[in-house]
Amino acid sequence: MNYDPSISYKDDRIVSIGTMSVVCEHCLALKFKDESKGMCCLQGKVKLEEVLLPPEPLHSLLTGDHQKSKQFMRNIRRYNNAFQMTSFKNQYAKIESERLAYIRNNQTKLRAENYVHLRDALQANEHRNGIGQLVILPSSFTDGPRYLHEKSQDAMTTFTVFL
């Protein structure tokens, strides 16, 4: 079946699901008439924190109460894109951190004792000074926290340039 632009789908009883006219008694979410009861808040079991107003000057920029609001709103997509990538990098860092924690906490499951050369070096006390030593990663190491912090700062700088 193909889309036919000559058909008014919003008026078709088979296709149209109506308007969101039902209000959830627990969370006050708007729902469609035949939508299942547990879709929004699991009948009151899920409670979200109240959304707070954004801090200044962001609030004034968004509400039009700032002298640079128009300029801010014209460029808001650029800001969102900059912060989206920053958020993506931060999520990647969290995933990488969890992966490293799993490796650290599951050495026996991963059969770490089978790393023969490392075990031999530890037993023979060869090159022991280089094993288990703290290494500071340069900020150019793309998975490191310093790199991600630097990119976050770059995004913030870009944001202030448009103000």
Short mmCIF file of N, CA and C in Angstrom, two decimals:
data_model
loop_
_atom_site.label_atom_id
_atom_site.label_comp_id
_atom_site.label_asym_id
_atom_site.label_seq_id
_atom_site.Cartn_x
_atom_site.Cartn_y
_atom_site.Cartn_z
N MET A 1 0.85 -1.18 0.00
CA MET A 1 0.00 0.00 0.00
C MET A 1 0.89 1.24 0.00
N ASN A 2 0.58 2.20 -0.83
CA ASN A 2 1.36 3.42 -0.96
C ASN A 2 0.59 4.61 -0.43
N TYR A 3 1.31 5.63 -0.04
CA TYR A 3 0.71 6.86 0.43
C TYR A 3 0.04 7.57 -0.74
N ASP A 4 -1.20 7.99 -0.54
CA ASP A 4 -1.95 8.71 -1.57
C ASP A 4 -2.25 10.11 -1.05
N PRO A 5 -1.59 11.15 -1.60
CA PRO A 5 -1.79 12.51 -1.09
C PRO A 5 -3.19 13.06 -1.31
N SER A 6 -3.98 12.41 -2.16
CA SER A 6 -5.34 12.91 -2.41
C SER A 6 -6.31 12.48 -1.30
N ILE A 7 -5.90 11.54 -0.46
CA ILE A 7 -6.76 11.07 0.63
C ILE A 7 -6.54 11.93 1.86
N SER A 8 -7.63 12.33 2.51
CA SER A 8 -7.54 13.09 3.75
C SER A 8 -7.48 12.09 4.91
N TYR A 9 -6.28 11.70 5.28
CA TYR A 9 -6.10 10.67 6.29
C TYR A 9 -6.60 11.10 7.67
N LYS A 10 -6.53 12.39 7.97
CA LYS A 10 -6.98 12.83 9.29
C LYS A 10 -8.48 12.64 9.48
N ASP A 11 -9.22 12.55 8.39
CA ASP A 11 -10.66 12.34 8.47
C ASP A 11 -11.05 10.87 8.34
N ASP A 12 -10.12 10.01 8.02
CA ASP A 12 -10.38 8.59 7.84
C ASP A 12 -10.52 7.93 9.21
N ARG A 13 -11.64 7.28 9.47
CA ARG A 13 -11.89 6.66 10.78
C ARG A 13 -10.95 5.50 11.07
N ILE A 14 -10.49 4.83 10.04
CA ILE A 14 -9.59 3.71 10.25
C ILE A 14 -8.19 4.19 10.65
N VAL A 15 -7.75 5.29 10.07
CA VAL A 15 -6.40 5.79 10.30
C VAL A 15 -6.34 6.73 11.50
N SER A 16 -7.31 7.58 11.65
CA SER A 16 -7.28 8.60 12.69
C SER A 16 -7.47 7.98 14.07
N ILE A 17 -6.64 8.38 15.01
CA ILE A 17 -6.77 7.88 16.38
C ILE A 17 -7.35 8.95 17.29
N GLY A 18 -7.75 10.06 16.70
CA GLY A 18 -8.41 11.10 17.48
C GLY A 18 -7.43 12.08 18.09
N THR A 19 -7.95 12.87 19.00
CA THR A 19 -7.12 13.87 19.66
C THR A 19 -6.73 13.37 21.05
N MET A 20 -5.75 14.00 21.62
CA MET A 20 -5.32 13.65 22.97
C MET A 20 -6.23 14.40 23.94
N SER A 21 -7.32 13.77 24.30
CA SER A 21 -8.33 14.43 25.11
C SER A 21 -8.52 13.79 26.49
N VAL A 22 -7.87 12.69 26.75
CA VAL A 22 -7.98 12.01 28.04
C VAL A 22 -6.82 12.44 28.92
N VAL A 23 -7.11 12.80 30.17
CA VAL A 23 -6.08 13.25 31.11
C VAL A 23 -5.84 12.15 32.14
N CYS A 24 -4.56 11.77 32.31
CA CYS A 24 -4.20 10.77 33.31
C CYS A 24 -4.48 11.35 34.70
N GLU A 25 -5.16 10.59 35.54
CA GLU A 25 -5.50 11.08 36.88
C GLU A 25 -4.30 11.18 37.81
N HIS A 26 -3.20 10.50 37.47
CA HIS A 26 -2.02 10.50 38.33
C HIS A 26 -1.01 11.58 37.96
N CYS A 27 -0.69 11.69 36.65
CA CYS A 27 0.37 12.62 36.24
C CYS A 27 -0.13 13.75 35.36
N LEU A 28 -1.41 13.74 35.06
CA LEU A 28 -2.06 14.77 34.24
C LEU A 28 -1.56 14.81 32.80
N ALA A 29 -0.98 13.70 32.33
CA ALA A 29 -0.54 13.61 30.93
C ALA A 29 -1.75 13.51 30.02
N LEU A 30 -1.65 14.12 28.84
CA LEU A 30 -2.70 13.99 27.84
C LEU A 30 -2.48 12.69 27.08
N LYS A 31 -3.59 11.96 26.87
CA LYS A 31 -3.51 10.66 26.21
C LYS A 31 -4.62 10.54 25.19
N PHE A 32 -4.45 9.59 24.26
CA PHE A 32 -5.51 9.28 23.31
C PHE A 32 -6.57 8.45 24.01
N LYS A 33 -7.78 8.46 23.46
CA LYS A 33 -8.92 7.80 24.08
C LYS A 33 -8.67 6.31 24.34
N ASP A 34 -8.11 5.61 23.39
CA ASP A 34 -7.92 4.17 23.54
C ASP A 34 -6.52 3.77 23.97
N GLU A 35 -5.73 4.72 24.42
CA GLU A 35 -4.37 4.42 24.86
C GLU A 35 -4.41 3.65 26.18
N SER A 36 -3.49 2.70 26.32
CA SER A 36 -3.50 1.89 27.54
C SER A 36 -3.19 2.76 28.76
N LYS A 37 -3.67 2.32 29.92
CA LYS A 37 -3.57 3.13 31.14
C LYS A 37 -2.16 3.28 31.68
N GLY A 38 -1.29 2.32 31.47
CA GLY A 38 0.02 2.36 32.10
C GLY A 38 1.12 3.01 31.28
N MET A 39 0.79 3.59 30.14
CA MET A 39 1.83 4.09 29.25
C MET A 39 2.56 5.33 29.76
N CYS A 40 1.95 6.19 30.51
CA CYS A 40 2.61 7.44 30.90
C CYS A 40 3.37 7.31 32.21
N CYS A 41 2.73 6.90 33.27
CA CYS A 41 3.38 6.90 34.59
C CYS A 41 3.17 5.59 35.35
N LEU A 42 2.77 4.56 34.63
CA LEU A 42 2.48 3.26 35.26
C LEU A 42 1.46 3.41 36.39
N GLN A 43 0.42 4.16 36.10
CA GLN A 43 -0.69 4.40 37.04
C GLN A 43 -0.19 4.98 38.37
N GLY A 44 0.67 5.97 38.28
CA GLY A 44 1.14 6.67 39.47
C GLY A 44 2.39 6.09 40.10
N LYS A 45 2.94 5.00 39.56
CA LYS A 45 4.12 4.37 40.15
C LYS A 45 5.40 5.14 39.82
N VAL A 46 5.43 5.83 38.68
CA VAL A 46 6.60 6.61 38.29
C VAL A 46 6.32 8.08 38.57
N LYS A 47 7.17 8.69 39.36
CA LYS A 47 7.00 10.10 39.70
C LYS A 47 8.25 10.86 39.24
N LEU A 48 8.04 11.87 38.42
CA LEU A 48 9.15 12.68 37.94
C LEU A 48 9.29 13.93 38.79
N GLU A 49 10.54 14.38 38.91
CA GLU A 49 10.78 15.61 39.65
C GLU A 49 10.22 16.79 38.86
N GLU A 50 9.83 17.80 39.57
CA GLU A 50 9.31 19.00 38.92
C GLU A 50 10.42 19.65 38.09
N VAL A 51 10.06 20.09 36.88
CA VAL A 51 11.02 20.74 36.01
C VAL A 51 11.24 22.16 36.51
N LEU A 52 12.49 22.47 36.80
CA LEU A 52 12.84 23.79 37.33
C LEU A 52 13.06 24.77 36.19
N LEU A 53 12.92 26.05 36.49
CA LEU A 53 13.21 27.07 35.50
C LEU A 53 14.70 27.07 35.21
N PRO A 54 15.09 27.35 33.96
CA PRO A 54 16.52 27.40 33.66
C PRO A 54 17.18 28.57 34.38
N PRO A 55 18.47 28.47 34.64
CA PRO A 55 19.18 29.55 35.34
C PRO A 55 19.33 30.79 34.43
N GLU A 56 19.60 31.90 35.05
CA GLU A 56 19.88 33.13 34.30
C GLU A 56 21.30 33.05 33.74
N PRO A 57 21.57 33.59 32.63
CA PRO A 57 20.71 34.39 31.76
C PRO A 57 19.89 33.57 30.78
N LEU A 58 20.01 32.23 30.84
CA LEU A 58 19.29 31.38 29.89
C LEU A 58 17.78 31.62 29.93
N HIS A 59 17.23 31.73 31.12
CA HIS A 59 15.78 31.95 31.25
C HIS A 59 15.36 33.23 30.53
N SER A 60 16.07 34.31 30.76
CA SER A 60 15.74 35.59 30.12
C SER A 60 15.92 35.52 28.60
N LEU A 61 16.93 34.79 28.16
CA LEU A 61 17.15 34.64 26.72
C LEU A 61 16.01 33.88 26.06
N LEU A 62 15.51 32.87 26.74
CA LEU A 62 14.42 32.05 26.18
C LEU A 62 13.07 32.75 26.24
N THR A 63 12.85 33.58 27.23
CA THR A 63 11.54 34.23 27.39
C THR A 63 11.45 35.58 26.70
N GLY A 64 12.57 36.05 26.13
CA GLY A 64 12.55 37.33 25.42
C GLY A 64 12.80 38.53 26.32
N ASP A 65 13.20 38.30 27.56
CA ASP A 65 13.43 39.40 28.50
C ASP A 65 14.88 39.87 28.52
N HIS A 66 15.69 39.42 27.60
CA HIS A 66 17.10 39.79 27.54
C HIS A 66 17.33 40.58 26.26
N GLN A 67 18.27 41.52 26.30
CA GLN A 67 18.51 42.37 25.14
C GLN A 67 19.02 41.59 23.94
N LYS A 68 19.59 40.40 24.17
CA LYS A 68 20.11 39.59 23.07
C LYS A 68 19.24 38.37 22.77
N SER A 69 17.99 38.38 23.21
CA SER A 69 17.09 37.24 23.02
C SER A 69 16.88 36.88 21.56
N LYS A 70 16.66 37.88 20.72
CA LYS A 70 16.41 37.61 19.30
C LYS A 70 17.62 36.95 18.66
N GLN A 71 18.79 37.48 18.95
CA GLN A 71 20.02 36.90 18.42
C GLN A 71 20.20 35.47 18.94
N PHE A 72 19.91 35.27 20.21
CA PHE A 72 20.02 33.94 20.81
C PHE A 72 19.08 32.95 20.13
N MET A 73 17.83 33.37 19.92
CA MET A 73 16.85 32.46 19.32
C MET A 73 17.19 32.16 17.86
N ARG A 74 17.80 33.12 17.14
CA ARG A 74 18.22 32.86 15.76
C ARG A 74 19.32 31.80 15.71
N ASN A 75 20.14 31.73 16.75
CA ASN A 75 21.28 30.82 16.77
C ASN A 75 21.08 29.60 17.65
N ILE A 76 19.89 29.40 18.17
CA ILE A 76 19.68 28.34 19.16
C ILE A 76 19.98 26.95 18.61
N ARG A 77 19.76 26.74 17.32
CA ARG A 77 20.06 25.43 16.73
C ARG A 77 21.57 25.14 16.80
N ARG A 78 22.38 26.17 16.58
CA ARG A 78 23.84 26.00 16.69
C ARG A 78 24.24 25.62 18.11
N TYR A 79 23.64 26.28 19.07
CA TYR A 79 23.94 25.97 20.47
C TYR A 79 23.56 24.53 20.79
N ASN A 80 22.34 24.15 20.36
CA ASN A 80 21.88 22.79 20.63
C ASN A 80 22.82 21.76 20.01
N ASN A 81 23.25 22.02 18.78
CA ASN A 81 24.15 21.09 18.11
C ASN A 81 25.48 20.98 18.85
N ALA A 82 26.01 22.11 19.32
CA ALA A 82 27.27 22.08 20.05
C ALA A 82 27.14 21.27 21.34
N PHE A 83 26.06 21.49 22.07
CA PHE A 83 25.88 20.79 23.34
C PHE A 83 25.48 19.34 23.12
N GLN A 84 24.81 19.06 22.02
CA GLN A 84 24.43 17.68 21.72
C GLN A 84 25.68 16.83 21.58
N MET A 85 26.67 17.33 20.84
CA MET A 85 27.90 16.56 20.65
C MET A 85 28.66 16.45 21.97
N THR A 86 28.62 17.48 22.78
CA THR A 86 29.27 17.41 24.08
C THR A 86 28.61 16.35 24.93
N SER A 87 27.28 16.32 24.90
CA SER A 87 26.53 15.32 25.66
C SER A 87 26.85 13.92 25.16
N PHE A 88 26.94 13.78 23.84
CA PHE A 88 27.26 12.49 23.25
C PHE A 88 28.63 12.01 23.73
N LYS A 89 29.61 12.91 23.74
CA LYS A 89 30.95 12.54 24.22
C LYS A 89 30.91 12.16 25.69
N ASN A 90 30.13 12.89 26.49
CA ASN A 90 30.04 12.57 27.91
C ASN A 90 29.41 11.20 28.12
N GLN A 91 28.39 10.87 27.32
CA GLN A 91 27.77 9.55 27.41
C GLN A 91 28.77 8.46 27.03
N TYR A 92 29.57 8.74 26.00
CA TYR A 92 30.59 7.77 25.60
C TYR A 92 31.58 7.55 26.74
N ALA A 93 31.96 8.64 27.41
CA ALA A 93 32.91 8.52 28.53
C ALA A 93 32.30 7.68 29.65
N LYS A 94 31.01 7.85 29.91
CA LYS A 94 30.35 7.04 30.94
C LYS A 94 30.34 5.56 30.56
N ILE A 95 30.07 5.29 29.31
CA ILE A 95 30.05 3.90 28.84
C ILE A 95 31.45 3.29 28.96
N GLU A 96 32.46 4.05 28.54
CA GLU A 96 33.84 3.57 28.62
C GLU A 96 34.23 3.32 30.07
N SER A 97 33.81 4.20 30.95
CA SER A 97 34.10 4.05 32.38
C SER A 97 33.45 2.78 32.92
N GLU A 98 32.21 2.53 32.54
CA GLU A 98 31.53 1.31 32.98
C GLU A 98 32.22 0.06 32.44
N ARG A 99 32.68 0.14 31.20
CA ARG A 99 33.39 -0.99 30.60
C ARG A 99 34.68 -1.28 31.37
N LEU A 100 35.42 -0.24 31.69
CA LEU A 100 36.65 -0.43 32.45
C LEU A 100 36.38 -0.95 33.86
N ALA A 101 35.31 -0.49 34.47
CA ALA A 101 34.94 -0.98 35.80
C ALA A 101 34.57 -2.47 35.74
N TYR A 102 33.87 -2.86 34.69
CA TYR A 102 33.51 -4.27 34.53
C TYR A 102 34.77 -5.12 34.43
N ILE A 103 35.71 -4.67 33.60
CA ILE A 103 36.96 -5.41 33.44
C ILE A 103 37.69 -5.52 34.78
N ARG A 104 37.76 -4.41 35.51
CA ARG A 104 38.46 -4.41 36.80
C ARG A 104 37.79 -5.35 37.80
N ASN A 105 36.45 -5.38 37.82
CA ASN A 105 35.72 -6.15 38.83
C ASN A 105 35.46 -7.60 38.44
N ASN A 106 35.79 -7.98 37.23
CA ASN A 106 35.49 -9.33 36.76
C ASN A 106 36.73 -10.02 36.21
N GLN A 107 37.85 -9.83 36.87
CA GLN A 107 39.10 -10.41 36.40
C GLN A 107 39.04 -11.93 36.32
N THR A 108 38.40 -12.58 37.30
CA THR A 108 38.36 -14.05 37.26
C THR A 108 37.45 -14.54 36.14
N LYS A 109 36.34 -13.85 35.91
CA LYS A 109 35.46 -14.26 34.81
C LYS A 109 36.15 -14.09 33.47
N LEU A 110 36.98 -13.07 33.36
CA LEU A 110 37.67 -12.79 32.11
C LEU A 110 38.96 -13.60 31.97
N ARG A 111 39.24 -14.41 32.99
CA ARG A 111 40.42 -15.28 33.01
C ARG A 111 41.70 -14.47 32.86
N ALA A 112 41.77 -13.41 33.62
CA ALA A 112 42.94 -12.54 33.59
C ALA A 112 44.21 -13.28 34.02
N GLU A 113 44.04 -14.37 34.79
CA GLU A 113 45.22 -15.12 35.21
C GLU A 113 45.91 -15.79 34.03
N ASN A 114 45.23 -15.86 32.91
CA ASN A 114 45.81 -16.50 31.73
C ASN A 114 46.74 -15.59 30.93
N TYR A 115 46.91 -14.36 31.37
CA TYR A 115 47.85 -13.47 30.69
C TYR A 115 49.25 -13.84 31.16
N VAL A 116 49.83 -14.82 30.49
CA VAL A 116 51.05 -15.49 30.92
C VAL A 116 52.22 -14.52 31.10
N HIS A 117 52.44 -13.65 30.16
CA HIS A 117 53.62 -12.79 30.22
C HIS A 117 53.53 -11.82 31.38
N LEU A 118 52.37 -11.32 31.65
CA LEU A 118 52.22 -10.41 32.79
C LEU A 118 52.44 -11.16 34.09
N ARG A 119 51.87 -12.36 34.19
CA ARG A 119 52.04 -13.15 35.40
C ARG A 119 53.51 -13.50 35.61
N ASP A 120 54.19 -13.88 34.53
CA ASP A 120 55.61 -14.22 34.64
C ASP A 120 56.43 -13.01 35.09
N ALA A 121 56.11 -11.83 34.56
CA ALA A 121 56.85 -10.62 34.94
C ALA A 121 56.62 -10.29 36.41
N LEU A 122 55.41 -10.50 36.89
CA LEU A 122 55.12 -10.24 38.29
C LEU A 122 55.86 -11.23 39.20
N GLN A 123 55.87 -12.51 38.81
CA GLN A 123 56.53 -13.51 39.63
C GLN A 123 58.04 -13.36 39.62
N ALA A 124 58.60 -12.96 38.49
CA ALA A 124 60.05 -12.80 38.39
C ALA A 124 60.51 -11.42 38.85
N ASN A 125 59.54 -10.57 39.17
CA ASN A 125 59.82 -9.21 39.64
C ASN A 125 60.56 -8.39 38.59
N GLU A 126 60.36 -8.74 37.30
CA GLU A 126 60.99 -7.99 36.21
C GLU A 126 60.08 -6.84 35.81
N HIS A 127 60.67 -5.70 35.60
CA HIS A 127 59.94 -4.52 35.14
C HIS A 127 58.76 -4.19 36.06
N ARG A 128 58.90 -4.52 37.31
CA ARG A 128 57.78 -4.32 38.23
C ARG A 128 57.43 -2.84 38.41
N ASN A 129 58.39 -1.97 38.24
CA ASN A 129 58.12 -0.55 38.41
C ASN A 129 57.13 -0.02 37.38
N GLY A 130 57.06 -0.64 36.21
CA GLY A 130 56.14 -0.17 35.16
C GLY A 130 54.77 -0.82 35.21
N ILE A 131 54.56 -1.75 36.15
CA ILE A 131 53.27 -2.45 36.22
C ILE A 131 52.42 -1.82 37.31
N GLY A 132 51.20 -1.49 36.96
CA GLY A 132 50.28 -0.93 37.93
C GLY A 132 50.61 0.49 38.34
N GLN A 133 51.36 1.17 37.53
CA GLN A 133 51.77 2.52 37.84
C GLN A 133 50.75 3.50 37.27
N LEU A 134 50.51 4.57 38.00
CA LEU A 134 49.59 5.61 37.56
C LEU A 134 50.14 6.28 36.31
N VAL A 135 49.32 6.37 35.29
CA VAL A 135 49.70 7.03 34.05
C VAL A 135 48.72 8.15 33.80
N ILE A 136 49.21 9.36 33.61
CA ILE A 136 48.35 10.50 33.32
C ILE A 136 48.24 10.62 31.81
N LEU A 137 47.02 10.54 31.33
CA LEU A 137 46.79 10.61 29.89
C LEU A 137 46.85 12.07 29.44
N PRO A 138 47.43 12.32 28.27
CA PRO A 138 47.43 13.69 27.75
C PRO A 138 46.02 14.12 27.35
N SER A 139 45.78 15.40 27.30
CA SER A 139 44.44 15.87 26.95
C SER A 139 44.09 15.52 25.51
N SER A 140 45.07 15.15 24.70
CA SER A 140 44.79 14.77 23.31
C SER A 140 44.27 13.33 23.21
N PHE A 141 44.34 12.56 24.30
CA PHE A 141 43.79 11.20 24.29
C PHE A 141 42.27 11.30 24.24
N THR A 142 41.68 10.88 23.12
CA THR A 142 40.27 11.19 22.84
C THR A 142 39.27 10.57 23.80
N ASP A 143 39.64 9.51 24.49
CA ASP A 143 38.69 8.91 25.42
C ASP A 143 38.90 9.39 26.85
N GLY A 144 39.87 10.25 27.05
CA GLY A 144 40.21 10.68 28.40
C GLY A 144 39.33 11.81 28.90
N PRO A 145 39.20 11.92 30.22
CA PRO A 145 38.36 12.96 30.80
C PRO A 145 38.88 14.37 30.53
N ARG A 146 40.20 14.52 30.40
CA ARG A 146 40.73 15.86 30.11
C ARG A 146 40.31 16.31 28.71
N TYR A 147 40.35 15.40 27.75
CA TYR A 147 39.92 15.71 26.38
C TYR A 147 38.45 16.11 26.36
N LEU A 148 37.62 15.33 27.04
CA LEU A 148 36.18 15.63 27.06
C LEU A 148 35.91 16.96 27.76
N HIS A 149 36.65 17.23 28.83
CA HIS A 149 36.48 18.50 29.52
C HIS A 149 36.88 19.66 28.61
N GLU A 150 37.97 19.48 27.88
CA GLU A 150 38.42 20.53 26.96
C GLU A 150 37.37 20.79 25.88
N LYS A 151 36.78 19.75 25.34
CA LYS A 151 35.74 19.92 24.31
C LYS A 151 34.49 20.57 24.89
N SER A 152 34.16 20.25 26.13
CA SER A 152 33.02 20.90 26.79
C SER A 152 33.28 22.39 26.93
N GLN A 153 34.51 22.73 27.32
CA GLN A 153 34.87 24.14 27.46
C GLN A 153 34.82 24.85 26.11
N ASP A 154 35.24 24.16 25.03
CA ASP A 154 35.16 24.75 23.69
C ASP A 154 33.71 25.04 23.32
N ALA A 155 32.80 24.11 23.67
CA ALA A 155 31.39 24.31 23.36
C ALA A 155 30.84 25.51 24.14
N MET A 156 31.23 25.63 25.40
CA MET A 156 30.77 26.77 26.21
C MET A 156 31.30 28.08 25.63
N THR A 157 32.54 28.09 25.16
CA THR A 157 33.12 29.28 24.56
C THR A 157 32.36 29.65 23.30
N THR A 158 32.02 28.65 22.49
CA THR A 158 31.24 28.90 21.28
C THR A 158 29.90 29.50 21.64
N PHE A 159 29.30 29.01 22.70
CA PHE A 159 28.01 29.52 23.15
C PHE A 159 28.11 30.99 23.53
N THR A 160 29.16 31.38 24.26
CA THR A 160 29.27 32.76 24.69
C THR A 160 29.62 33.69 23.54
N VAL A 161 30.25 33.20 22.48
CA VAL A 161 30.58 34.03 21.33
C VAL A 161 29.31 34.56 20.67
N PHE A 162 28.25 33.75 20.67
CA PHE A 162 27.01 34.16 20.01
C PHE A 162 26.18 35.11 20.85
N LEU A 163 26.52 35.30 22.10
CA LEU A 163 25.75 36.19 22.96
C LEU A 163 26.11 37.61 22.77
#
